[in-house]
PDB file of C-alpha atoms in Angstrom:
ATOM      1  CA  UNK B1488       0.039   0.024   0.048  1.00 40.00           C
ATOM      2  CA  UNK B1489       1.189   3.563  -0.791  1.00 40.00           C
ATOM      3  CA  UNK B1490       0.571   4.672   2.872  1.00 40.00           C
ATOM      4  CA  UNK B1491       3.284   2.234   4.009  1.00 43.00           C
ATOM      5  CA  UNK B1492       5.862   3.821   1.836  1.00 40.00           C
ATOM      6  CA  UNK B1493       8.557   6.179   3.219  1.00 41.00           C
ATOM      7  CA  UNK B1494       9.918   9.112   0.980  1.00 42.00           C
ATOM      8  CA  UNK B1495      12.882  11.303   1.332  1.00 44.00           C
ATOM      9  CA  UNK B1496      12.072  14.800   2.683  1.00 44.00           C
ATOM     10  CA  UNK B1497      11.937  17.707   0.585  1.00 43.00           C
ATOM     11  CA  UNK B1498      14.637  20.417   0.753  1.00 41.00           C
ATOM     12  CA  UNK B1499      14.084  22.853   3.453  1.00 43.00           C
ATOM     13  CA  UNK B1500      11.779  20.592   5.518  1.00 43.00           C
ATOM     14  CA  UNK B1501      12.590  19.441   8.987  1.00 44.00           C
ATOM     15  CA  UNK B1502      11.408  16.038  10.159  1.00 45.00           C
ATOM     16  CA  UNK B1503      11.421  14.321  13.551  1.00 42.00           C
ATOM     17  CA  UNK B1504      14.222  12.242  11.981  1.00 44.00           C
ATOM     18  CA  UNK B1505      16.479  15.242  12.608  1.00 45.00           C
ATOM     19  CA  UNK B1506      15.817  14.922  16.275  1.00 44.00           C
ATOM     20  CA  UNK B1507      17.099  11.307  16.395  1.00 45.00           C
ATOM     21  CA  UNK B1508      20.708  10.563  17.482  1.00 48.00           C
ATOM     22  CA  UNK B1509      23.378  10.559  14.875  1.00 50.00           C
ATOM     23  CA  UNK B1510      23.663   6.866  14.430  1.00 51.00           C
ATOM     24  CA  UNK B1511      19.869   6.268  14.360  1.00 55.00           C
ATOM     25  CA  UNK B1512      19.388   9.215  11.963  1.00 54.00           C
ATOM     26  CA  UNK B1513      21.896   7.826   9.427  1.00 57.00           C
ATOM     27  CA  UNK B1514      20.338   4.311   9.475  1.00 57.00           C
ATOM     28  CA  UNK B1515      16.843   5.895   9.130  1.00 58.00           C
ATOM     29  CA  UNK B1516      17.932   8.114   6.226  1.00 58.00           C
ATOM     30  CA  UNK B1517      19.698   5.257   4.414  1.00 60.00           C
ATOM     31  CA  UNK B1518      16.573   3.025   4.769  1.00 63.00           C
ATOM     32  CA  UNK B1519      14.268   5.935   3.588  1.00 59.00           C
ATOM     33  CA  UNK B1520      16.469   6.772   0.550  1.00 58.00           C
ATOM     34  CA  UNK B1521      16.739   3.214  -0.518  1.00 61.00           C
ATOM     35  CA  UNK B1522      12.984   2.795  -0.345  1.00 63.00           C
ATOM     36  CA  UNK B1523      12.469   6.145  -2.144  1.00 60.00           C
ATOM     37  CA  UNK B1524      14.791   5.327  -4.936  1.00 58.00           C
ATOM     38  CA  UNK B1525      13.114   1.978  -5.659  1.00 61.00           C
ATOM     39  CA  UNK B1526       9.742   3.330  -5.504  1.00 62.00           C
ATOM     40  CA  UNK B1527      10.625   6.293  -7.698  1.00 58.00           C
ATOM     41  CA  UNK B1528      12.094   3.960 -10.334  1.00 58.00           C
ATOM     42  CA  UNK B1529       8.989   1.799 -10.372  1.00 63.00           C
ATOM     43  CA  UNK B1530       6.630   4.882 -10.510  1.00 58.00           C
ATOM     44  CA  UNK B1531       8.744   6.416 -13.254  1.00 54.00           C
ATOM     45  CA  UNK B1532       8.730   3.376 -15.272  1.00 54.00           C
ATOM     46  CA  UNK B1533       4.970   2.988 -14.819  1.00 54.00           C
ATOM     47  CA  UNK B1534       4.192   6.546 -15.794  1.00 48.00           C
ATOM     48  CA  UNK B1535       6.502   6.475 -18.841  1.00 48.00           C
ATOM     49  CA  UNK B1536       4.896   3.374 -20.134  1.00 45.00           C
ATOM     50  CA  UNK B1537       1.454   4.568 -19.503  1.00 47.00           C
ATOM     51  CA  UNK B1538       2.192   8.120 -20.927  1.00 43.00           C
ATOM     52  CA  UNK B1539       3.630   6.629 -24.123  1.00 39.00           C
ATOM     53  CA  UNK B1540       0.614   4.450 -24.618  1.00 42.00           C
ATOM     54  CA  UNK B1541      -1.736   7.255 -23.764  1.00 44.00           C
ATOM     55  CA  UNK B1542       0.006   9.570 -26.296  1.00 46.00           C
ATOM     56  CA  UNK B1543      -0.307   6.987 -29.106  1.00 41.00           C
ATOM     57  CA  UNK B1544      -3.920   6.391 -28.230  1.00 45.00           C
ATOM     58  CA  UNK B1545      -4.640  10.023 -28.173  1.00 42.00           C
ATOM     59  CA  UNK B1546      -2.880  10.660 -31.550  1.00 44.00           C
ATOM     60  CA  UNK B1547      -4.767   7.687 -33.069  1.00 44.00           C
ATOM     61  CA  UNK B1548      -7.994   8.961 -31.798  1.00 43.00           C
ATOM     62  CA  UNK B1549      -7.374  12.496 -33.058  1.00 45.00           C
ATOM     63  CA  UNK B1550      -6.343  11.107 -36.446  1.00 45.00           C
ATOM     64  CA  UNK B1551      -9.554   9.182 -36.753  1.00 45.00           C
ATOM     65  CA  UNK B1552     -11.593  12.281 -36.048  1.00 44.00           C
ATOM     66  CA  UNK B1553      -9.559  14.327 -38.342  1.00 45.00           C
ATOM     67  CA  UNK B1554      -8.383  16.646 -35.592  1.00 45.00           C
ATOM     68  CA  UNK B1555      -4.560  16.010 -34.841  1.00 44.00           C
ATOM     69  CA  UNK B1556      -3.469  17.081 -31.282  1.00 44.00           C
ATOM     70  CA  UNK B1557      -0.190  18.530 -29.902  1.00 46.00           C
ATOM     71  CA  UNK B1558       1.613  15.486 -28.516  1.00 44.00           C
ATOM     72  CA  UNK B1559       4.254  17.607 -26.959  1.00 48.00           C
ATOM     73  CA  UNK B1560       1.709  19.678 -25.001  1.00 50.00           C
ATOM     74  CA  UNK B1561      -0.103  16.423 -23.914  1.00 54.00           C
ATOM     75  CA  UNK B1562       3.258  14.947 -22.676  1.00 64.00           C
ATOM     76  CA  UNK B1563       4.007  18.031 -20.659  1.00 67.00           C
ATOM     77  CA  UNK B1564       0.717  18.044 -18.954  1.00 75.00           C
ATOM     78  CA  UNK B1565       1.138  14.382 -18.169  1.00 76.00           C
ATOM     79  CA  UNK B1566       4.624  15.031 -16.667  1.00 77.00           C
ATOM     80  CA  UNK B1567       3.222  17.941 -14.830  1.00 79.00           C
ATOM     81  CA  UNK B1568       0.435  15.812 -13.430  1.00 80.00           C
ATOM     82  CA  UNK B1569       3.043  13.004 -12.695  1.00 82.00           C
ATOM     83  CA  UNK B1570       5.288  15.387 -10.801  1.00 84.00           C
ATOM     84  CA  UNK B1571       2.260  16.776  -8.947  1.00 83.00           C
ATOM     85  CA  UNK B1572       1.202  13.324  -8.018  1.00 84.00           C
ATOM     86  CA  UNK B1573       4.581  12.227  -6.938  1.00 84.00           C
ATOM     87  CA  UNK B1574       4.952  15.470  -4.883  1.00 84.00           C
ATOM     88  CA  UNK B1575       1.652  14.729  -3.135  1.00 86.00           C
ATOM     89  CA  UNK B1576       2.584  11.106  -2.517  1.00 86.00           C
ATOM     90  CA  UNK B1577       6.068  12.089  -1.263  1.00 84.00           C
ATOM     91  CA  UNK B1578       4.549  14.719   1.121  1.00 88.00           C
ATOM     92  CA  UNK B1579       1.984  12.240   2.252  1.00 87.00           C
ATOM     93  CA  UNK B1580       4.664   9.580   2.844  1.00 87.00           C
ATOM     94  CA  UNK B1581       6.851  12.114   4.684  1.00 84.00           C
ATOM     95  CA  UNK B1582       3.958  13.057   6.804  1.00 86.00           C
ATOM     96  CA  UNK B1583       3.272   9.218   7.625  1.00 84.00           C
ATOM     97  CA  UNK B1584       7.037   8.850   8.297  1.00 83.00           C
ATOM     98  CA  UNK B1585       7.006  11.759  10.704  1.00 84.00           C
ATOM     99  CA  UNK B1586       3.888  10.422  12.363  1.00 84.00           C
ATOM    100  CA  UNK B1587       5.460   7.012  12.581  1.00 84.00           C
ATOM    101  CA  UNK B1588       8.642   8.492  14.079  1.00 82.00           C
ATOM    102  CA  UNK B1589       6.499  10.448  16.513  1.00 82.00           C
ATOM    103  CA  UNK B1590       4.600   7.278  17.465  1.00 83.00           C
ATOM    104  CA  UNK B1591       7.800   5.374  18.020  1.00 83.00           C
ATOM    105  CA  UNK B1592       9.334   8.158  20.032  1.00 82.00           C
ATOM    106  CA  UNK B1593       5.958   8.385  22.169  1.00 84.00           C
ATOM    107  CA  UNK B1594       6.102   4.540  22.642  1.00 83.00           C
ATOM    108  CA  UNK B1595       9.830   4.817  23.690  1.00 83.00           C
ATOM    109  CA  UNK B1596       8.960   7.739  26.162  1.00 84.00           C
ATOM    110  CA  UNK B1597       6.011   5.556  27.514  1.00 81.00           C
ATOM    111  CA  UNK B1598       8.437   2.593  27.908  1.00 83.00           C
ATOM    112  CA  UNK B1599      10.795   4.888  29.690  1.00 83.00           C
ATOM    113  CA  UNK B1600       8.103   6.110  31.845  1.00 83.00           C
ATOM    114  CA  UNK B1601       6.940   2.711  32.728  1.00 83.00           C
ATOM    115  CA  UNK B1602      10.543   1.628  33.613  1.00 84.00           C
ATOM    116  CA  UNK B1603      10.820   4.893  35.606  1.00 84.00           C
ATOM    117  CA  UNK B1604       7.620   4.004  37.459  1.00 85.00           C
ATOM    118  CA  UNK B1605       8.657   0.467  37.954  1.00 84.00           C
ATOM    119  CA  UNK B1606      12.067   1.624  39.360  1.00 84.00           C
ATOM    120  CA  UNK B1607      10.415   4.043  41.720  1.00 86.00           C
ATOM    121  CA  UNK B1608       8.004   1.266  42.863  1.00 87.00           C
ATOM    122  CA  UNK B1609      10.962  -1.032  43.272  1.00 87.00           C
ATOM    123  CA  UNK B1610      12.850   1.687  45.418  1.00 86.00           C
ATOM    124  CA  UNK B1611       9.728   2.244  47.389  1.00 87.00           C
ATOM    125  CA  UNK B1612       9.267  -1.460  48.155  1.00 90.00           C
ATOM    126  CA  UNK B1613      12.916  -1.618  49.112  1.00 88.00           C
ATOM    127  CA  UNK B1614      12.463   1.241  51.413  1.00 89.00           C
ATOM    128  CA  UNK B1615       9.399  -0.401  52.849  1.00 90.00           C
ATOM    129  CA  UNK B1616      11.299  -3.646  53.466  1.00 89.00           C
ATOM    130  CA  UNK B1617      14.241  -1.746  55.035  1.00 90.00           C
ATOM    131  CA  UNK B1618      11.869   0.160  57.332  1.00 90.00           C
ATOM    132  CA  UNK B1619      10.069  -3.165  58.308  1.00 91.00           C
ATOM    133  CA  UNK B1620      13.511  -4.733  59.002  1.00 91.00           C
ATOM    134  CA  UNK B1621      14.468  -1.837  61.128  1.00 90.00           C
ATOM    135  CA  UNK B1622      11.266  -1.829  63.058  1.00 90.00           C
ATOM    136  CA  UNK B1623      11.471  -5.575  63.537  1.00 90.00           C
ATOM    137  CA  UNK B1624      14.955  -5.242  64.750  1.00 91.00           C
ATOM    138  CA  UNK B1625      13.862  -2.382  67.245  1.00 91.00           C
ATOM    139  CA  UNK B1626      10.971  -4.506  68.315  1.00 91.00           C
ATOM    140  CA  UNK B1627      13.303  -7.392  68.733  1.00 91.00           C
ATOM    141  CA  UNK B1628      15.692  -5.357  70.822  1.00 91.00           C
ATOM    142  CA  UNK B1629      12.845  -4.118  73.007  1.00 91.00           C
ATOM    143  CA  UNK B1630      11.523  -7.644  73.337  1.00 92.00           C
ATOM    144  CA  UNK B1631      14.897  -8.958  74.311  1.00 92.00           C
ATOM    145  CA  UNK B1632      15.209  -6.229  76.983  1.00 92.00           C
ATOM    146  CA  UNK B1633      11.831  -7.102  78.248  1.00 93.00           C
ATOM    147  CA  UNK B1634      12.639 -10.719  78.437  1.00 93.00           C
ATOM    148  CA  UNK B1635      15.918  -9.924  80.228  1.00 93.00           C
ATOM    149  CA  UNK B1636      14.055  -7.888  82.860  1.00 94.00           C
ATOM    150  CA  UNK B1637      11.422 -10.641  83.182  1.00 94.00           C
ATOM    151  CA  UNK B1638      14.190 -13.342  83.721  1.00 94.00           C
ATOM    152  CA  UNK B1639      15.726 -10.967  86.302  1.00 94.00           C
ATOM    153  CA  UNK B1640      12.481 -10.536  88.039  1.00 94.00           C
ATOM    154  CA  UNK B1641      11.917 -14.403  88.086  1.00 93.00           C
ATOM    155  CA  UNK B1642      15.465 -14.775  89.464  1.00 94.00           C
ATOM    156  CA  UNK B1643      14.824 -12.143  92.083  1.00 94.00           C
ATOM    157  CA  UNK B1644      11.474 -13.814  93.037  1.00 93.00           C
ATOM    158  CA  UNK B1645      13.099 -17.160  93.266  1.00 94.00           C
ATOM    159  CA  UNK B1646      15.760 -15.708  95.561  1.00 94.00           C
ATOM    160  CA  UNK B1647      13.201 -13.996  97.643  1.00 93.00           C
ATOM    161  CA  UNK B1648      11.030 -17.206  97.828  1.00 92.00           C
ATOM    162  CA  UNK B1649      14.365 -18.906  99.043  1.00 92.00           C
ATOM    163  CA  UNK B1650      14.787 -16.425 101.633  1.00 92.00           C
ATOM    164  CA  UNK B1651      11.082 -16.584 102.828  1.00 92.00           C
ATOM    165  CA  UNK B1652      11.434 -20.427 103.027  1.00 91.00           C
ATOM    166  CA  UNK B1653      14.716 -20.078 105.077  1.00 91.00           C
ATOM    167  CA  UNK B1654      12.871 -17.432 107.342  1.00 89.00           C
ATOM    168  CA  UNK B1655      10.035 -19.863 107.756  1.00 90.00           C
ATOM    169  CA  UNK B1656      12.296 -22.586 108.591  1.00 89.00           C
ATOM    170  CA  UNK B1657      14.128 -20.428 111.099  1.00 89.00           C
ATOM    171  CA  UNK B1658      10.871 -19.338 112.427  1.00 88.00           C
ATOM    172  CA  UNK B1659       9.781 -22.959 112.893  1.00 88.00           C
ATOM    173  CA  UNK B1660      12.960 -23.623 114.599  1.00 88.00           C
ATOM    174  CA  UNK B1661      12.611 -20.547 116.836  1.00 88.00           C
ATOM    175  CA  UNK B1662       9.118 -21.671 117.650  1.00 88.00           C
ATOM    176  CA  UNK B1663      10.423 -25.099 118.566  1.00 87.00           C
ATOM    177  CA  UNK B1664      13.296 -23.780 120.611  1.00 88.00           C
ATOM    178  CA  UNK B1665      10.804 -21.388 122.382  1.00 87.00           C
ATOM    179  CA  UNK B1666       8.591 -24.202 123.283  1.00 89.00           C
ATOM    180  CA  UNK B1667      11.629 -26.226 124.524  1.00 90.00           C
ATOM    181  CA  UNK B1668      12.729 -23.341 126.684  1.00 90.00           C
ATOM    182  CA  UNK B1669       9.182 -22.824 127.911  1.00 91.00           C
ATOM    183  CA  UNK B1670       9.020 -26.504 128.897  1.00 91.00           C
ATOM    184  CA  UNK B1671      12.333 -26.250 130.475  1.00 90.00           C
ATOM    185  CA  UNK B1672      11.241 -23.157 132.450  1.00 90.00           C
ATOM    186  CA  UNK B1673       8.051 -24.839 133.506  1.00 91.00           C
ATOM    187  CA  UNK B1674      10.168 -27.778 134.759  1.00 90.00           C
ATOM    188  CA  UNK B1675      12.547 -25.427 136.518  1.00 91.00           C
ATOM    189  CA  UNK B1676       9.591 -23.657 138.064  1.00 90.00           C
ATOM    190  CA  UNK B1677       8.264 -27.001 139.291  1.00 91.00           C
ATOM    191  CA  UNK B1678      11.584 -28.068 140.726  1.00 88.00           C
ATOM    192  CA  UNK B1679      11.849 -24.677 142.465  1.00 88.00           C
ATOM    193  CA  UNK B1680       8.363 -25.145 143.873  1.00 88.00           C
ATOM    194  CA  UNK B1681       9.366 -28.728 145.044  1.00 87.00           C
ATOM    195  CA  UNK B1682      12.602 -27.353 146.588  1.00 88.00           C
ATOM    196  CA  UNK B1683      10.731 -24.587 148.336  1.00 88.00           C
ATOM    197  CA  UNK B1684       8.319 -27.194 149.656  1.00 88.00           C
ATOM    198  CA  UNK B1685      11.339 -29.332 150.842  1.00 87.00           C
ATOM    199  CA  UNK B1686      12.953 -26.183 152.425  1.00 88.00           C
ATOM    200  CA  UNK B1687       9.619 -25.585 154.314  1.00 88.00           C
ATOM    201  CA  UNK B1688       9.648 -29.200 155.536  1.00 87.00           C
ATOM    202  CA  UNK B1689      13.333 -28.920 156.472  1.00 88.00           C
ATOM    203  CA  UNK B1690      12.539 -25.609 158.277  1.00 88.00           C
ATOM    204  CA  UNK B1691       9.613 -27.202 160.167  1.00 87.00           C
ATOM    205  CA  UNK B1692      11.930 -30.267 160.987  1.00 87.00           C
ATOM    206  CA  UNK B1693      14.623 -28.003 162.164  1.00 86.00           C
ATOM    207  CA  UNK B1694      12.185 -25.917 164.197  1.00 87.00           C
ATOM    208  CA  UNK B1695      10.641 -28.966 165.701  1.00 87.00           C
ATOM    209  CA  UNK B1696      14.122 -30.419 166.506  1.00 84.00           C
ATOM    210  CA  UNK B1697      15.026 -27.250 168.236  1.00 86.00           C
ATOM    211  CA  UNK B1698      11.947 -27.353 170.376  1.00 86.00           C
ATOM    212  CA  UNK B1699      12.679 -30.841 171.258  1.00 88.00           C
ATOM    213  CA  UNK B1700      16.066 -30.018 172.261  1.00 84.00           C
ATOM    214  CA  UNK B1701      14.911 -27.356 174.499  1.00 84.00           C
ATOM    215  CA  UNK B1702      12.323 -29.491 176.090  1.00 82.00           C
ATOM    216  CA  UNK B1703      14.848 -32.142 176.631  1.00 80.00           C
ATOM    217  CA  UNK B1704      17.212 -29.629 178.210  1.00 81.00           C
ATOM    218  CA  UNK B1705      14.420 -28.412 180.532  1.00 81.00           C
ATOM    219  CA  UNK B1706      13.716 -32.028 181.579  1.00 79.00           C
ATOM    220  CA  UNK B1707      17.190 -32.946 182.305  1.00 77.00           C
ATOM    221  CA  UNK B1708      18.268 -29.664 183.972  1.00 67.00           C
TER     222      UNK B1708
END
């Protein structure tokens, strides 16, 4: 199709191809020139053949009607029409070529934009992961500190429980010792009471013996 062909730009015209990098611009120009030369040769051959046959047909028709025509004038008009047609086709192809380059450039910019967005998303995801790792590390540090405090509290509690148990043992021992001392004191008090009773008995016996001695002395005096 003619719309798929690419022609060389006219003199004085600026295309999007001029905005391409030097290497890409040369490759694009070579391809466009090669296509344009081949297409121009085909169109020139086609128009030349058609022009000659049309000139002969026109001359024969004019001769049959007794009215010969100016073949040179007709050929000039045909060449002008061909040149006008070729110019229109070339301009149309140039416009299509510019549109194609613009579309390629737009697609490239769109791809670059997608890559930029993807890169920013990857960077954002990486930042989120780093933030989560940092928060996780901070939470782990806090958790480890709390666990250390809890272990210390458990150790202190066990130590206090041991002290309480020892105090209770000492208290039980003290109670036993107290009861033993109370029993011993009671026994001592009982012994003292018995001793006091014995002293009273001995004192009574001594008093009685003294009275008996006195009476005896009175009797034998």
